[in-house]
């Protein structure tokens, strides 16, 4: 859908050179139109973004994450939600963190906030500001993360530690439970995440209470 397309466009204008990173996109929505939009956008931007896009049978989010992890040959991985639009220095900032924190147990997490036009909803303002649902408030610049906090919206860590943890549990079909359970396993392995306040993404999704 449009979120995927805008995400591809945002990753095509990163501050890092094209050959410094790769993007793996797994479309497991089951919607044909979604695949066609992604294919068209990827073709138009093929010289600007090192994108490999795959269509899988409809599955859950952990299913898609595990496919992507098995396809990558990199030793560091960044997770990015399809409705999060990253700033231009998004990839470079995550990479610099890992160049400065080389240990297997070092990870980075950053936030996402709704654009002003979507903050007309009391519910969405509560999601952004309170931290009650996700466990952290992403509008705070100095964020103390809970010891076992992890989510795949805007985060990075060493690829090897995820394989050592056993990858994501594909039994979880609802969003966020797979993150939470993986966070417990990563915490037991001694992984510690640091909050990066300068690469907050724009959350382009008019989330409703029913969701």
Short mmCIF file of N, CA and C in Angstrom, two decimals, residues 30-191:
data_model
loop_
_atom_site.label_atom_id
_atom_site.label_comp_id
_atom_site.label_asym_id
_atom_site.label_seq_id
_atom_site.Cartn_x
_atom_site.Cartn_y
_atom_site.Cartn_z
N UNK A 30 -0.75 -10.45 0.97
CA UNK A 30 -1.71 -11.20 0.16
C UNK A 30 -2.47 -10.34 -0.82
N UNK A 31 -2.18 -9.01 -0.86
CA UNK A 31 -2.90 -8.11 -1.76
C UNK A 31 -2.10 -7.92 -3.06
N UNK A 32 -2.69 -8.24 -4.18
CA UNK A 32 -2.01 -8.14 -5.46
C UNK A 32 -1.65 -6.70 -5.79
N UNK A 33 -2.56 -5.76 -5.51
CA UNK A 33 -2.29 -4.35 -5.83
C UNK A 33 -1.08 -3.85 -5.05
N UNK A 34 -0.93 -4.31 -3.82
CA UNK A 34 0.22 -3.91 -3.01
C UNK A 34 1.52 -4.32 -3.70
N UNK A 35 1.56 -5.56 -4.19
CA UNK A 35 2.76 -6.06 -4.87
C UNK A 35 3.07 -5.26 -6.13
N UNK A 36 2.03 -4.90 -6.87
CA UNK A 36 2.23 -4.15 -8.11
C UNK A 36 2.79 -2.75 -7.83
N UNK A 37 2.29 -2.09 -6.77
CA UNK A 37 2.80 -0.77 -6.40
C UNK A 37 4.26 -0.85 -5.98
N UNK A 38 4.60 -1.86 -5.20
CA UNK A 38 5.98 -2.03 -4.75
C UNK A 38 6.89 -2.30 -5.94
N UNK A 39 6.45 -3.16 -6.85
CA UNK A 39 7.26 -3.51 -8.02
C UNK A 39 7.52 -2.28 -8.89
N UNK A 40 6.49 -1.48 -9.12
CA UNK A 40 6.63 -0.28 -9.95
C UNK A 40 7.58 0.72 -9.30
N UNK A 41 7.42 0.96 -8.00
CA UNK A 41 8.26 1.92 -7.29
C UNK A 41 9.71 1.44 -7.26
N UNK A 42 9.91 0.15 -6.99
CA UNK A 42 11.26 -0.41 -6.94
C UNK A 42 11.97 -0.26 -8.29
N UNK A 43 11.23 -0.47 -9.37
CA UNK A 43 11.81 -0.33 -10.71
C UNK A 43 12.21 1.12 -10.98
N UNK A 44 11.33 2.05 -10.61
CA UNK A 44 11.60 3.46 -10.85
C UNK A 44 12.83 3.94 -10.07
N UNK A 45 13.09 3.36 -8.90
CA UNK A 45 14.17 3.82 -8.04
C UNK A 45 15.34 2.83 -7.98
N UNK A 46 15.44 1.96 -8.96
CA UNK A 46 16.44 0.89 -8.91
C UNK A 46 17.87 1.41 -8.86
N UNK A 47 18.11 2.60 -9.38
CA UNK A 47 19.45 3.16 -9.36
C UNK A 47 19.76 3.92 -8.07
N UNK A 48 18.73 4.09 -7.22
CA UNK A 48 18.90 4.89 -6.01
C UNK A 48 18.86 4.04 -4.74
N UNK A 49 18.29 2.85 -4.81
CA UNK A 49 18.13 2.04 -3.61
C UNK A 49 18.44 0.58 -3.92
N UNK A 50 19.26 -0.07 -3.09
CA UNK A 50 19.59 -1.48 -3.28
C UNK A 50 18.50 -2.38 -2.70
N UNK A 51 17.39 -2.46 -3.39
CA UNK A 51 16.20 -3.13 -2.85
C UNK A 51 16.02 -4.51 -3.44
N UNK A 52 15.75 -5.47 -2.55
CA UNK A 52 15.29 -6.78 -2.96
C UNK A 52 13.90 -6.98 -2.33
N UNK A 53 12.89 -7.10 -3.18
CA UNK A 53 11.51 -7.24 -2.70
C UNK A 53 10.98 -8.62 -3.07
N UNK A 54 10.30 -9.24 -2.12
CA UNK A 54 9.78 -10.58 -2.31
C UNK A 54 8.31 -10.64 -1.92
N UNK A 55 7.57 -11.42 -2.65
CA UNK A 55 6.17 -11.67 -2.32
C UNK A 55 6.07 -13.07 -1.74
N UNK A 56 5.55 -13.16 -0.54
CA UNK A 56 5.38 -14.45 0.13
C UNK A 56 3.90 -14.72 0.30
N UNK A 57 3.57 -15.96 0.60
CA UNK A 57 2.16 -16.23 0.89
C UNK A 57 1.78 -15.48 2.16
N UNK A 58 0.52 -15.22 2.33
CA UNK A 58 0.08 -14.39 3.45
C UNK A 58 0.46 -15.03 4.77
N UNK A 59 1.18 -14.27 5.57
CA UNK A 59 1.60 -14.78 6.87
C UNK A 59 1.72 -13.63 7.84
N UNK A 60 2.11 -13.92 9.05
CA UNK A 60 2.22 -12.89 10.07
C UNK A 60 3.53 -12.14 9.98
N UNK A 61 3.65 -11.15 10.82
CA UNK A 61 4.84 -10.30 10.84
C UNK A 61 6.11 -11.08 11.18
N UNK A 62 6.09 -11.97 12.20
CA UNK A 62 7.31 -12.73 12.49
C UNK A 62 7.73 -13.63 11.33
N UNK A 63 6.77 -14.11 10.58
CA UNK A 63 7.05 -14.92 9.38
C UNK A 63 7.86 -14.10 8.38
N UNK A 64 7.45 -12.85 8.14
CA UNK A 64 8.15 -11.98 7.21
C UNK A 64 9.54 -11.62 7.72
N UNK A 65 9.65 -11.35 9.01
CA UNK A 65 10.96 -11.02 9.58
C UNK A 65 11.94 -12.18 9.41
N UNK A 66 11.48 -13.38 9.64
CA UNK A 66 12.37 -14.53 9.54
C UNK A 66 12.83 -14.77 8.11
N UNK A 67 11.96 -14.54 7.14
CA UNK A 67 12.37 -14.65 5.74
C UNK A 67 13.47 -13.64 5.45
N UNK A 68 13.27 -12.40 5.85
CA UNK A 68 14.25 -11.36 5.60
C UNK A 68 15.59 -11.67 6.25
N UNK A 69 15.56 -12.18 7.47
CA UNK A 69 16.81 -12.50 8.17
C UNK A 69 17.55 -13.63 7.46
N UNK A 70 16.83 -14.59 6.93
CA UNK A 70 17.48 -15.70 6.23
C UNK A 70 18.05 -15.26 4.88
N UNK A 71 17.52 -14.19 4.32
CA UNK A 71 17.97 -13.71 3.01
C UNK A 71 19.17 -12.78 3.10
N UNK A 72 19.35 -12.12 4.23
CA UNK A 72 20.42 -11.12 4.32
C UNK A 72 21.77 -11.78 4.57
N UNK A 73 22.80 -11.13 4.05
CA UNK A 73 24.18 -11.59 4.28
C UNK A 73 24.93 -10.59 5.17
N UNK A 74 24.23 -9.60 5.71
CA UNK A 74 24.89 -8.58 6.51
C UNK A 74 25.01 -9.02 7.97
N UNK A 75 25.97 -8.44 8.68
CA UNK A 75 26.17 -8.80 10.09
C UNK A 75 25.42 -7.88 11.04
N UNK A 76 24.75 -6.87 10.48
CA UNK A 76 23.91 -5.98 11.28
C UNK A 76 22.58 -5.84 10.56
N UNK A 77 21.50 -5.75 11.31
CA UNK A 77 20.18 -5.64 10.69
C UNK A 77 19.40 -4.51 11.34
N UNK A 78 18.70 -3.75 10.52
CA UNK A 78 17.80 -2.70 11.00
C UNK A 78 16.37 -3.13 10.68
N UNK A 79 15.51 -3.05 11.66
CA UNK A 79 14.09 -3.31 11.43
C UNK A 79 13.37 -1.97 11.29
N UNK A 80 12.44 -1.92 10.33
CA UNK A 80 11.69 -0.69 10.09
C UNK A 80 10.28 -1.04 9.68
N UNK A 81 9.30 -0.52 10.42
CA UNK A 81 7.90 -0.78 10.10
C UNK A 81 7.52 -0.13 8.78
N UNK A 82 6.59 -0.74 8.07
CA UNK A 82 6.22 -0.25 6.74
C UNK A 82 5.49 1.09 6.78
N UNK A 83 4.93 1.46 7.94
CA UNK A 83 4.24 2.75 8.05
C UNK A 83 5.08 3.79 8.79
N UNK A 84 6.38 3.51 8.96
CA UNK A 84 7.31 4.47 9.56
C UNK A 84 8.15 5.10 8.44
N UNK A 85 8.14 6.41 8.32
CA UNK A 85 8.96 7.10 7.33
C UNK A 85 10.22 7.64 8.02
N UNK A 86 11.39 7.13 7.64
CA UNK A 86 12.62 7.50 8.34
C UNK A 86 13.21 8.80 7.83
N UNK A 87 13.98 9.49 8.68
CA UNK A 87 14.73 10.68 8.22
C UNK A 87 15.88 10.24 7.31
N UNK A 88 16.50 11.21 6.64
CA UNK A 88 17.53 10.90 5.65
C UNK A 88 18.77 10.23 6.24
N UNK A 89 19.07 10.50 7.50
CA UNK A 89 20.27 9.92 8.12
C UNK A 89 19.93 8.68 8.95
N UNK A 90 18.80 8.08 8.69
CA UNK A 90 18.31 6.94 9.46
C UNK A 90 19.31 5.77 9.44
N UNK A 91 19.66 5.30 8.26
CA UNK A 91 20.55 4.14 8.15
C UNK A 91 21.94 4.49 8.68
N UNK A 92 22.43 5.67 8.34
CA UNK A 92 23.77 6.07 8.76
C UNK A 92 23.87 6.14 10.29
N UNK A 93 22.85 6.65 10.95
CA UNK A 93 22.88 6.77 12.40
C UNK A 93 22.87 5.40 13.07
N UNK A 94 22.02 4.50 12.58
CA UNK A 94 22.03 3.14 13.12
C UNK A 94 23.40 2.48 12.90
N UNK A 95 23.96 2.64 11.71
CA UNK A 95 25.26 2.04 11.42
C UNK A 95 26.35 2.61 12.31
N UNK A 96 26.38 3.92 12.47
CA UNK A 96 27.40 4.55 13.31
C UNK A 96 27.31 4.05 14.75
N UNK A 97 26.10 3.82 15.23
CA UNK A 97 25.96 3.28 16.58
C UNK A 97 26.70 1.95 16.70
N UNK A 98 26.52 1.09 15.72
CA UNK A 98 27.14 -0.24 15.80
C UNK A 98 28.64 -0.21 15.53
N UNK A 99 29.11 0.77 14.78
CA UNK A 99 30.54 0.92 14.59
C UNK A 99 31.21 1.37 15.89
N UNK A 100 30.46 2.09 16.71
CA UNK A 100 30.98 2.55 18.00
C UNK A 100 30.68 1.57 19.13
N UNK A 101 29.70 0.69 18.93
CA UNK A 101 29.32 -0.30 19.94
C UNK A 101 29.35 -1.67 19.29
N UNK A 102 30.51 -2.26 19.25
CA UNK A 102 30.74 -3.45 18.43
C UNK A 102 30.33 -4.76 19.09
N UNK A 103 30.00 -4.73 20.37
CA UNK A 103 29.64 -5.96 21.06
C UNK A 103 28.37 -6.59 20.52
N UNK A 104 28.32 -7.91 20.58
CA UNK A 104 27.13 -8.63 20.09
C UNK A 104 25.88 -8.23 20.83
N UNK A 105 26.03 -7.83 22.09
CA UNK A 105 24.85 -7.54 22.91
C UNK A 105 24.43 -6.07 22.86
N UNK A 106 25.02 -5.29 21.97
CA UNK A 106 24.63 -3.88 21.84
C UNK A 106 23.57 -3.71 20.76
N UNK A 107 22.47 -3.07 21.10
CA UNK A 107 21.41 -2.80 20.14
C UNK A 107 20.93 -1.37 20.26
N UNK A 108 20.24 -0.89 19.24
CA UNK A 108 19.73 0.48 19.22
C UNK A 108 18.24 0.47 18.93
N UNK A 109 17.54 1.38 19.58
CA UNK A 109 16.10 1.54 19.35
C UNK A 109 15.80 3.03 19.23
N UNK A 110 14.94 3.37 18.28
CA UNK A 110 14.50 4.75 18.12
C UNK A 110 12.98 4.75 17.98
N UNK A 111 12.41 5.93 18.01
CA UNK A 111 10.96 6.03 18.08
C UNK A 111 10.27 6.39 16.78
N UNK A 112 8.99 6.66 16.91
CA UNK A 112 8.16 7.12 15.81
C UNK A 112 7.00 7.91 16.39
N UNK A 113 6.65 9.00 15.75
CA UNK A 113 5.55 9.83 16.23
C UNK A 113 4.62 10.16 15.07
N UNK A 114 3.37 10.35 15.40
CA UNK A 114 2.39 10.73 14.38
C UNK A 114 2.67 12.14 13.88
N UNK A 115 2.48 12.41 12.59
CA UNK A 115 2.60 13.79 12.11
C UNK A 115 1.48 14.63 12.72
N UNK A 116 1.67 15.91 12.72
CA UNK A 116 0.73 16.81 13.40
C UNK A 116 -0.70 16.62 12.90
N UNK A 117 -0.88 16.36 11.61
CA UNK A 117 -2.23 16.21 11.06
C UNK A 117 -2.94 14.97 11.60
N UNK A 118 -2.20 14.00 12.13
CA UNK A 118 -2.82 12.80 12.71
C UNK A 118 -2.94 12.87 14.22
N UNK A 119 -2.46 13.96 14.79
CA UNK A 119 -2.57 14.12 16.25
C UNK A 119 -3.87 14.81 16.65
N UNK A 120 -4.83 14.84 15.72
CA UNK A 120 -6.14 15.39 16.05
C UNK A 120 -6.94 14.42 16.90
N UNK A 121 -6.45 13.19 17.02
CA UNK A 121 -7.13 12.15 17.78
C UNK A 121 -6.56 12.06 19.20
N UNK A 122 -7.44 12.09 20.19
CA UNK A 122 -6.99 11.93 21.58
C UNK A 122 -6.29 10.58 21.76
N UNK A 123 -6.82 9.56 21.10
CA UNK A 123 -6.23 8.23 21.20
C UNK A 123 -4.81 8.20 20.66
N UNK A 124 -4.57 8.80 19.50
CA UNK A 124 -3.22 8.79 18.92
C UNK A 124 -2.26 9.64 19.74
N UNK A 125 -2.73 10.75 20.30
CA UNK A 125 -1.87 11.55 21.17
C UNK A 125 -1.48 10.74 22.40
N UNK A 126 -2.43 9.97 22.92
CA UNK A 126 -2.15 9.11 24.08
C UNK A 126 -1.11 8.05 23.73
N UNK A 127 -1.22 7.45 22.54
CA UNK A 127 -0.25 6.45 22.11
C UNK A 127 1.16 7.04 22.06
N UNK A 128 1.29 8.22 21.47
CA UNK A 128 2.59 8.88 21.34
C UNK A 128 3.16 9.31 22.69
N UNK A 129 2.34 9.98 23.46
CA UNK A 129 2.85 10.72 24.61
C UNK A 129 3.00 9.88 25.88
N UNK A 130 2.06 9.00 26.14
CA UNK A 130 2.02 8.34 27.44
C UNK A 130 3.02 7.19 27.58
N UNK A 131 3.21 6.45 26.50
CA UNK A 131 4.03 5.25 26.60
C UNK A 131 3.31 4.10 27.30
N UNK A 132 2.03 4.27 27.58
CA UNK A 132 1.29 3.24 28.33
C UNK A 132 1.15 1.93 27.58
N UNK A 133 0.96 2.01 26.26
CA UNK A 133 0.75 0.79 25.50
C UNK A 133 2.07 0.13 25.11
N UNK A 134 3.01 0.92 24.58
CA UNK A 134 4.26 0.35 24.08
C UNK A 134 5.32 0.18 25.16
N UNK A 135 5.11 0.82 26.32
CA UNK A 135 6.09 0.70 27.39
C UNK A 135 7.06 1.86 27.46
N UNK A 136 7.14 2.65 26.38
CA UNK A 136 8.00 3.84 26.37
C UNK A 136 7.26 4.96 25.64
N UNK A 137 7.61 6.18 26.01
CA UNK A 137 7.05 7.36 25.33
C UNK A 137 8.09 7.85 24.34
N UNK A 138 7.75 7.84 23.06
CA UNK A 138 8.73 8.21 22.05
C UNK A 138 8.83 9.71 21.82
N UNK A 139 8.07 10.49 22.55
CA UNK A 139 8.20 11.94 22.43
C UNK A 139 9.25 12.47 23.40
N UNK A 140 9.72 11.65 24.32
CA UNK A 140 10.76 12.06 25.25
C UNK A 140 12.13 11.82 24.61
N UNK A 141 13.00 12.80 24.70
CA UNK A 141 14.32 12.66 24.07
C UNK A 141 15.29 11.86 24.92
N UNK A 142 15.13 11.89 26.23
CA UNK A 142 15.99 11.08 27.11
C UNK A 142 15.15 9.91 27.62
N UNK A 143 15.29 8.80 26.96
CA UNK A 143 14.42 7.66 27.23
C UNK A 143 15.19 6.54 27.92
N UNK A 144 14.67 6.10 29.05
CA UNK A 144 15.25 4.96 29.76
C UNK A 144 14.43 3.73 29.39
N UNK A 145 15.02 2.84 28.61
CA UNK A 145 14.28 1.69 28.13
C UNK A 145 14.21 0.61 29.20
N UNK A 146 13.06 -0.05 29.35
CA UNK A 146 12.99 -1.22 30.23
C UNK A 146 13.99 -2.28 29.77
N UNK A 147 14.48 -3.08 30.69
CA UNK A 147 15.57 -4.03 30.40
C UNK A 147 15.22 -4.99 29.26
N UNK A 148 13.96 -5.39 29.16
CA UNK A 148 13.59 -6.39 28.14
C UNK A 148 12.81 -5.79 26.99
N UNK A 149 12.92 -4.46 26.80
CA UNK A 149 12.13 -3.81 25.75
C UNK A 149 12.75 -4.05 24.38
N UNK A 150 11.90 -4.42 23.43
CA UNK A 150 12.32 -4.58 22.04
C UNK A 150 11.10 -4.45 21.14
N UNK A 151 11.28 -3.80 20.02
CA UNK A 151 10.23 -3.78 19.01
C UNK A 151 10.88 -3.63 17.64
N UNK A 152 10.18 -4.07 16.60
CA UNK A 152 10.77 -4.10 15.28
C UNK A 152 10.36 -2.90 14.43
N UNK A 153 9.82 -1.87 15.04
CA UNK A 153 9.42 -0.69 14.28
C UNK A 153 10.62 0.12 13.81
N UNK A 154 11.59 0.34 14.72
CA UNK A 154 12.75 1.17 14.45
C UNK A 154 13.85 0.72 15.39
N UNK A 155 14.58 -0.31 15.01
CA UNK A 155 15.60 -0.87 15.89
C UNK A 155 16.68 -1.55 15.08
N UNK A 156 17.83 -1.78 15.70
CA UNK A 156 18.93 -2.47 15.02
C UNK A 156 19.75 -3.27 16.03
N UNK A 157 20.31 -4.35 15.55
CA UNK A 157 21.18 -5.19 16.37
C UNK A 157 21.98 -6.11 15.47
N UNK A 158 22.89 -6.86 16.07
CA UNK A 158 23.72 -7.76 15.29
C UNK A 158 22.88 -8.95 14.83
N UNK A 159 23.04 -9.33 13.58
CA UNK A 159 22.24 -10.41 12.99
C UNK A 159 22.46 -11.72 13.75
N UNK A 160 23.69 -11.99 14.14
CA UNK A 160 24.02 -13.27 14.78
C UNK A 160 23.22 -13.50 16.06
N UNK A 161 22.97 -12.44 16.82
CA UNK A 161 22.29 -12.62 18.09
C UNK A 161 20.84 -13.07 17.89
N UNK A 162 20.25 -12.67 16.78
CA UNK A 162 18.88 -13.09 16.49
C UNK A 162 18.84 -14.58 16.12
N UNK A 163 19.83 -15.04 15.38
CA UNK A 163 19.89 -16.46 15.07
C UNK A 163 20.19 -17.28 16.32
N UNK A 164 21.03 -16.75 17.19
CA UNK A 164 21.32 -17.44 18.45
C UNK A 164 20.07 -17.52 19.32
N UNK A 165 19.22 -16.50 19.22
CA UNK A 165 17.98 -16.49 20.01
C UNK A 165 16.93 -17.43 19.44
N UNK A 166 17.09 -17.84 18.17
CA UNK A 166 16.13 -18.76 17.56
C UNK A 166 15.13 -18.10 16.64
N UNK A 167 15.39 -16.86 16.21
CA UNK A 167 14.50 -16.10 15.33
C UNK A 167 13.13 -15.88 15.98
N UNK A 168 12.22 -15.26 15.21
CA UNK A 168 10.92 -14.89 15.76
C UNK A 168 9.98 -16.08 15.79
N UNK A 169 9.12 -16.10 16.79
CA UNK A 169 8.15 -17.18 16.95
C UNK A 169 6.96 -16.92 16.03
N UNK A 170 6.82 -17.74 14.99
CA UNK A 170 5.80 -17.52 13.98
C UNK A 170 4.40 -17.94 14.43
N UNK A 171 4.28 -18.46 15.63
CA UNK A 171 2.95 -18.78 16.18
C UNK A 171 2.19 -17.51 16.53
N UNK A 172 2.91 -16.42 16.76
CA UNK A 172 2.25 -15.15 17.09
C UNK A 172 1.74 -14.50 15.82
N UNK A 173 0.45 -14.25 15.75
CA UNK A 173 -0.15 -13.63 14.58
C UNK A 173 -0.49 -12.16 14.80
N UNK A 174 -0.76 -11.77 16.04
CA UNK A 174 -1.11 -10.38 16.33
C UNK A 174 0.15 -9.55 16.53
N UNK A 175 0.15 -8.32 16.02
CA UNK A 175 1.31 -7.45 16.15
C UNK A 175 1.68 -7.24 17.61
N UNK A 176 2.98 -7.11 17.83
CA UNK A 176 3.59 -6.72 19.10
C UNK A 176 3.89 -7.90 20.03
N UNK A 177 3.12 -8.97 20.01
CA UNK A 177 3.44 -10.09 20.90
C UNK A 177 4.74 -10.76 20.48
N UNK A 178 5.02 -10.82 19.19
CA UNK A 178 6.28 -11.40 18.73
C UNK A 178 7.46 -10.55 19.18
N UNK A 179 7.30 -9.22 19.15
CA UNK A 179 8.34 -8.32 19.66
C UNK A 179 8.58 -8.58 21.14
N UNK A 180 7.51 -8.62 21.89
CA UNK A 180 7.62 -8.76 23.33
C UNK A 180 8.33 -10.06 23.71
N UNK A 181 7.92 -11.15 23.07
CA UNK A 181 8.53 -12.45 23.39
C UNK A 181 9.99 -12.49 22.98
N UNK A 182 10.33 -11.91 21.82
CA UNK A 182 11.72 -11.85 21.41
C UNK A 182 12.53 -10.99 22.37
N UNK A 183 11.95 -9.92 22.86
CA UNK A 183 12.62 -9.07 23.84
C UNK A 183 13.01 -9.83 25.10
N UNK A 184 12.14 -10.74 25.53
CA UNK A 184 12.45 -11.56 26.70
C UNK A 184 13.66 -12.45 26.43
N UNK A 185 13.70 -13.05 25.24
CA UNK A 185 14.83 -13.93 24.91
C UNK A 185 16.12 -13.15 24.75
N UNK A 186 16.05 -11.98 24.09
CA UNK A 186 17.24 -11.17 23.91
C UNK A 186 17.77 -10.68 25.25
N UNK A 187 16.87 -10.35 26.16
CA UNK A 187 17.27 -9.90 27.48
C UNK A 187 18.02 -11.00 28.23
N UNK A 188 17.56 -12.23 28.09
CA UNK A 188 18.23 -13.36 28.75
C UNK A 188 19.63 -13.58 28.16
N UNK A 189 19.83 -13.16 26.92
CA UNK A 189 21.14 -13.27 26.28
C UNK A 189 22.05 -12.09 26.61
N UNK A 190 21.53 -11.16 27.41
CA UNK A 190 22.32 -10.01 27.82
C UNK A 190 22.30 -8.84 26.87
N UNK A 191 21.39 -8.86 25.88
CA UNK A 191 21.32 -7.75 24.92
C UNK A 191 20.77 -6.51 25.62
#
